[in-house]
Coordinates of C-alpha atoms and ligand atoms in Angstrom, one line a residue:
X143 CA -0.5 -34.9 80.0
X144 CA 0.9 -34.5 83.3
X145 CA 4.2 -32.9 84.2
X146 CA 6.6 -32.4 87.4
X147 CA 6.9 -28.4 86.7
X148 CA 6.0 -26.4 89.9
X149 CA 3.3 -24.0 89.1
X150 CA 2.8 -20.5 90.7
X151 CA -0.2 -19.4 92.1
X152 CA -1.7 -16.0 93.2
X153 CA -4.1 -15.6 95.6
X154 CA -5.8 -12.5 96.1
X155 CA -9.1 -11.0 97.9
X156 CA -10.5 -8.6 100.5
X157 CA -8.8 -8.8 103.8
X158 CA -10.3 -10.7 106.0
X159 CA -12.4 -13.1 103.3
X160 CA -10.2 -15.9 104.2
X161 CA -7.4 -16.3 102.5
X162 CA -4.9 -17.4 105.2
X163 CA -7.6 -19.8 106.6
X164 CA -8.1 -21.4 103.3
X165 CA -4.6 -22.1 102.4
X166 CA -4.1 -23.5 105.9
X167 CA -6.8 -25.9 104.9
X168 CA -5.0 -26.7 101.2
X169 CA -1.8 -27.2 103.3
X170 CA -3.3 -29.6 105.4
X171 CA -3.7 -31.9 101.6
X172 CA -1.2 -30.8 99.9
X173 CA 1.8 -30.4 102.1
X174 CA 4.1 -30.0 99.8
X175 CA 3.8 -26.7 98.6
X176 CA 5.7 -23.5 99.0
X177 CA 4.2 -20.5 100.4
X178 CA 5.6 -17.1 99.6
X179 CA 6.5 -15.6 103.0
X180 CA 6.3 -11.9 102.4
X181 CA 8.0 -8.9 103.8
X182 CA 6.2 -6.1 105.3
X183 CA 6.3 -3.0 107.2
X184 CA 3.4 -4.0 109.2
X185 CA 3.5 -4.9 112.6
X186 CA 2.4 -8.9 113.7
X187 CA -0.7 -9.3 114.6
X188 CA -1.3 -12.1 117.9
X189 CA -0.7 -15.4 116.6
X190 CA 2.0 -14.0 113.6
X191 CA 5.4 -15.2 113.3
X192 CA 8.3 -13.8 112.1
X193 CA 9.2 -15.7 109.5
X194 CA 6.4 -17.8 108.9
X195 CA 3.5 -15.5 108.6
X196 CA 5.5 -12.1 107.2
X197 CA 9.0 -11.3 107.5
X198 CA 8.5 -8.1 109.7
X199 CA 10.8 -5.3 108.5
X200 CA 11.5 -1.6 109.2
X201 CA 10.9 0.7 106.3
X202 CA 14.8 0.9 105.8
X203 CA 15.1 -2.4 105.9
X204 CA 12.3 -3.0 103.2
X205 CA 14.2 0.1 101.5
X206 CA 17.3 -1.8 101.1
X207 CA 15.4 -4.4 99.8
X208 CA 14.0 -2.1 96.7
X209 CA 17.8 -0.7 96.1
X210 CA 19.0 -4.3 96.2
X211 CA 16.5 -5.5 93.6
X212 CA 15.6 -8.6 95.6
X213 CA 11.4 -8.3 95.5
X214 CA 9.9 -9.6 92.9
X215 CA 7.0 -7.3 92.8
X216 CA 6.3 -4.9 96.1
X217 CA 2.7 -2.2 96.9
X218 CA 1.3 -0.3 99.5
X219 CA -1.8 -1.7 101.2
X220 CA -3.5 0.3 104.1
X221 CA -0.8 2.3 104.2
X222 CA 1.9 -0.7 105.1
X223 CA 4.2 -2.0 102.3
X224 CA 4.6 -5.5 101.1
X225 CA 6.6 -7.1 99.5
X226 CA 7.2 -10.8 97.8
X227 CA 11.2 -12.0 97.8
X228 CA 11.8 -13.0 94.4
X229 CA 15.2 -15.9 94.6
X230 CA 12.8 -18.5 97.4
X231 CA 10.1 -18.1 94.1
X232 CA 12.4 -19.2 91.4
X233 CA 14.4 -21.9 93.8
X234 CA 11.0 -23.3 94.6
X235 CA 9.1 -23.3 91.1
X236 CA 12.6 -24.6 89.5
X237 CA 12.6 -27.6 92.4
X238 CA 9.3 -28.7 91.0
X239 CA 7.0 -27.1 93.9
X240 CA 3.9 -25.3 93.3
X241 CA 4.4 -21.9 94.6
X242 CA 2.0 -20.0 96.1
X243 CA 1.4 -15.9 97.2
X244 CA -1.1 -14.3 98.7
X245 CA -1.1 -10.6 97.5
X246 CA -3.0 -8.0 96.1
X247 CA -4.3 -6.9 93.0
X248 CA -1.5 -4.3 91.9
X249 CA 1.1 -7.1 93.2
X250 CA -1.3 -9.7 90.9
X251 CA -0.5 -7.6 87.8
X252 CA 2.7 -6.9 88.1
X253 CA 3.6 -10.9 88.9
X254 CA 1.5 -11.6 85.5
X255 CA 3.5 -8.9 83.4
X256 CA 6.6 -10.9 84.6
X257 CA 5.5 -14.5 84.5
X258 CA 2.2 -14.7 82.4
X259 CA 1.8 -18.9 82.9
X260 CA 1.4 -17.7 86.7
X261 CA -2.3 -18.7 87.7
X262 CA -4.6 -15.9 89.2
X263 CA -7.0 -17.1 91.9
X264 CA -9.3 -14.4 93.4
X265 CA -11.2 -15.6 96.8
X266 CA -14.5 -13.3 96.8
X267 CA -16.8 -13.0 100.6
X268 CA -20.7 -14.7 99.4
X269 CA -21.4 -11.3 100.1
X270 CA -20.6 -7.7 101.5
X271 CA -22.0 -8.0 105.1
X272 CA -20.2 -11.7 105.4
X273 CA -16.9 -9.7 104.4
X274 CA -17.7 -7.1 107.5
X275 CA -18.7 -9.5 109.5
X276 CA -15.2 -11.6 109.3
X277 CA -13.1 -9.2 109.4
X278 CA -14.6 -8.2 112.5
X279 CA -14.7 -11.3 114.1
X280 CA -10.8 -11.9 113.5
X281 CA -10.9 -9.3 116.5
X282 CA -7.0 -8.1 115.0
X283 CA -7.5 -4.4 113.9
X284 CA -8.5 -1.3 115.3
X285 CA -11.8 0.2 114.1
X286 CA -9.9 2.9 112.4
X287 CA -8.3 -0.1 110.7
X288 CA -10.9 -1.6 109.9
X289 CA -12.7 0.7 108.3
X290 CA -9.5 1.6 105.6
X291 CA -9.3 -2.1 105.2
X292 CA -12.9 -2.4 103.8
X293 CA -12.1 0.8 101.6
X294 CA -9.4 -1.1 100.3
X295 CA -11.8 -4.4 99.9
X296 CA -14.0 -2.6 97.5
X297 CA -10.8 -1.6 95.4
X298 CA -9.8 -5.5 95.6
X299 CA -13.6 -6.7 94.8
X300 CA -13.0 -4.0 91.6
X301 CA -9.9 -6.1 90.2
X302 CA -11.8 -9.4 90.5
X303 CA -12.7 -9.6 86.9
X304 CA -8.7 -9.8 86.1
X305 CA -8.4 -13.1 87.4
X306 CA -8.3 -16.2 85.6
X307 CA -10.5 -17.9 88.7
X308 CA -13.0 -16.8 91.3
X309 CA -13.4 -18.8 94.1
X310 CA -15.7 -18.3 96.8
X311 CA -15.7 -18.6 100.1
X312 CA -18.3 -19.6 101.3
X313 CA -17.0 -22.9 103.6
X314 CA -13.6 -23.4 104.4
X315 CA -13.7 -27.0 103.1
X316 CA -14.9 -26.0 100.0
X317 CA -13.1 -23.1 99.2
X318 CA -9.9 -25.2 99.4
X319 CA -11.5 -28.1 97.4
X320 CA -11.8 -25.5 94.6
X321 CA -8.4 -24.3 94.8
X322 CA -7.1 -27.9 94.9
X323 CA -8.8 -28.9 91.6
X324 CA -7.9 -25.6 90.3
X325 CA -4.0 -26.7 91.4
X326 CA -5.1 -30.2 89.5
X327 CA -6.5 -28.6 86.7
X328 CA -2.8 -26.8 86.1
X329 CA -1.3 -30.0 85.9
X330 CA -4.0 -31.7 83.3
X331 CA -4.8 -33.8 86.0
X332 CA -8.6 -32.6 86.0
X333 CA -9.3 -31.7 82.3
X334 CA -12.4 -29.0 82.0
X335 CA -15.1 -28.3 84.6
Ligands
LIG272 P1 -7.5 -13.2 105.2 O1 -6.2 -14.0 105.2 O2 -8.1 -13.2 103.9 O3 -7.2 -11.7 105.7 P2 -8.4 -14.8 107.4 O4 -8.0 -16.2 106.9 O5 -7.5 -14.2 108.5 O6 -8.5 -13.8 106.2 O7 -9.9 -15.0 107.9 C1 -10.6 -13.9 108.5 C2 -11.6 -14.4 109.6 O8 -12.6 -15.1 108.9 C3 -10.9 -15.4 110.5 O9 -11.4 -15.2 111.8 C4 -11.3 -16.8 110.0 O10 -11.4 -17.7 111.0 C5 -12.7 -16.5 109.4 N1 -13.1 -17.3 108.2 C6 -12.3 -17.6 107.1 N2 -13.0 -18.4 106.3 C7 -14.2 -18.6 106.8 C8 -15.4 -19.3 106.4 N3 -15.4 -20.0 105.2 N4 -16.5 -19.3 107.2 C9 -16.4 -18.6 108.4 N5 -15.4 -18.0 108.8 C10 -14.3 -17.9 108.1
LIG273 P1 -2.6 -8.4 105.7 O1 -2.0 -7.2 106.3 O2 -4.1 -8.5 105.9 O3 -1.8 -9.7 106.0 O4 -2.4 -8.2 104.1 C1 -3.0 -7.1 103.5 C2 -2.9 -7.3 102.0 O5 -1.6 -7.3 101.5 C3 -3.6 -8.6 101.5 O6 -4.4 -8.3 100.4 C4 -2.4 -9.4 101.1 O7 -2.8 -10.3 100.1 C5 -1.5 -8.4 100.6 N1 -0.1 -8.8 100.6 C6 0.6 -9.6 101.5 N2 1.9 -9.7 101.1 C7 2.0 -9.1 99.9 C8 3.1 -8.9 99.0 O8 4.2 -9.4 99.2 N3 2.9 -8.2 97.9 C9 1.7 -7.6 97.6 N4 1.6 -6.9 96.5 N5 0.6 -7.7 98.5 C10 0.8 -8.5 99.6

């Protein structure tokens, strides 16, 4: 059976595994889906934009934020916060769009305590020196920063098991074929595997 209910998905992994680059790819397909624009405290990296990419916030902006209630779940990551806005969630999933955030593990958890039929898609590096070796390349953070970014990757390789799915990375191409038939599968349009 197949139905018009918008289904939320959470994507998670290692910075710098590919997430953004794989959902571009998914968007390409499937251009009707929502993506959770976060807020953070971080500052935009070249090629970021406000609004699109993060909403970039002070720390008392993303304060009032907390006070107000308005996130639906919010952590610390390399010591920036983040944050997902809860209302654009509901409006979307409630409009019939799939939904879909990229966030880490503690964020994962905390969305699943909330809304359990959310599905958990963790995107894993084929190995550790493919992880480095991306990140890296992206040629965005400071060594200092990337070195408490691949702290934080071993942490976020530790939750994988939590997920529901594991996808990885290996090509772009078919990274985003997985998620799609993982997308399908929600939907009983693809039945099994
Ligand atoms: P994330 O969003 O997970 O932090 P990005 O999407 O920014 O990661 O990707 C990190 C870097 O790795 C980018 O330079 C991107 O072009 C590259 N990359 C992503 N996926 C692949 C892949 N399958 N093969 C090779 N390079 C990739
Ligand atoms: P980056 O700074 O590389 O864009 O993101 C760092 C980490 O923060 C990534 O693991 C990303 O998935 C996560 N992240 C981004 N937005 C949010 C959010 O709103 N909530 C949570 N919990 N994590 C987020």
């Amino acid at each position: 059976m197949t139905d018009t209910k918008g289904r939320l998905f959470i994507l998670s992994g290692p910075s710098g595994v590919g997430k953004s680059t794989v959902l571009k790819e998914v968007f390409k397909h499937r251009p009707n889906i929502f993506f959770s624009v976060s807020v953070t405290t971080r500052g935009p990296r070249p090629g970021e934009e406000n609004g699109v990419h993060y909403h970039f916030i002070s720390d008392e902006e993303y304060d009032a934020l907390l006070e107000e209630d308005m996130l639906l779940e919010h952590a610390g990551y390399s010591g920036n916060r983040y944050g997902t806005p809860a209302q654009p969630i509901y409006d979307s999933l409630n409009a019939g769009k799939d939904v879909f955030l990229d966030i880490e593990s503690v964020g994962m958890r905390n969305v699943k305590a909330k809304m359990p039929e959310a599905i958990s898609v963790f995107i894993a590096p084929p190995d550790w020196e493919t992880l480095e070796k991306r990140l890296r390349g992206r040629g965005t953070e400071s060594e200092e920063k990337v070195l408490l970014r691949l702290q934080a990757a071993k942490r976020e390789l530790d939750a994988s098991g939590a997920y529901d799915y594991i996808v990885v990375n290996n090509t772009v191409s078919d990274a985003a074929e997985d998620l799609m038939k993982i997308m399908d599968r929600s939907h009983g349009i693809l039945k099994g595997e």
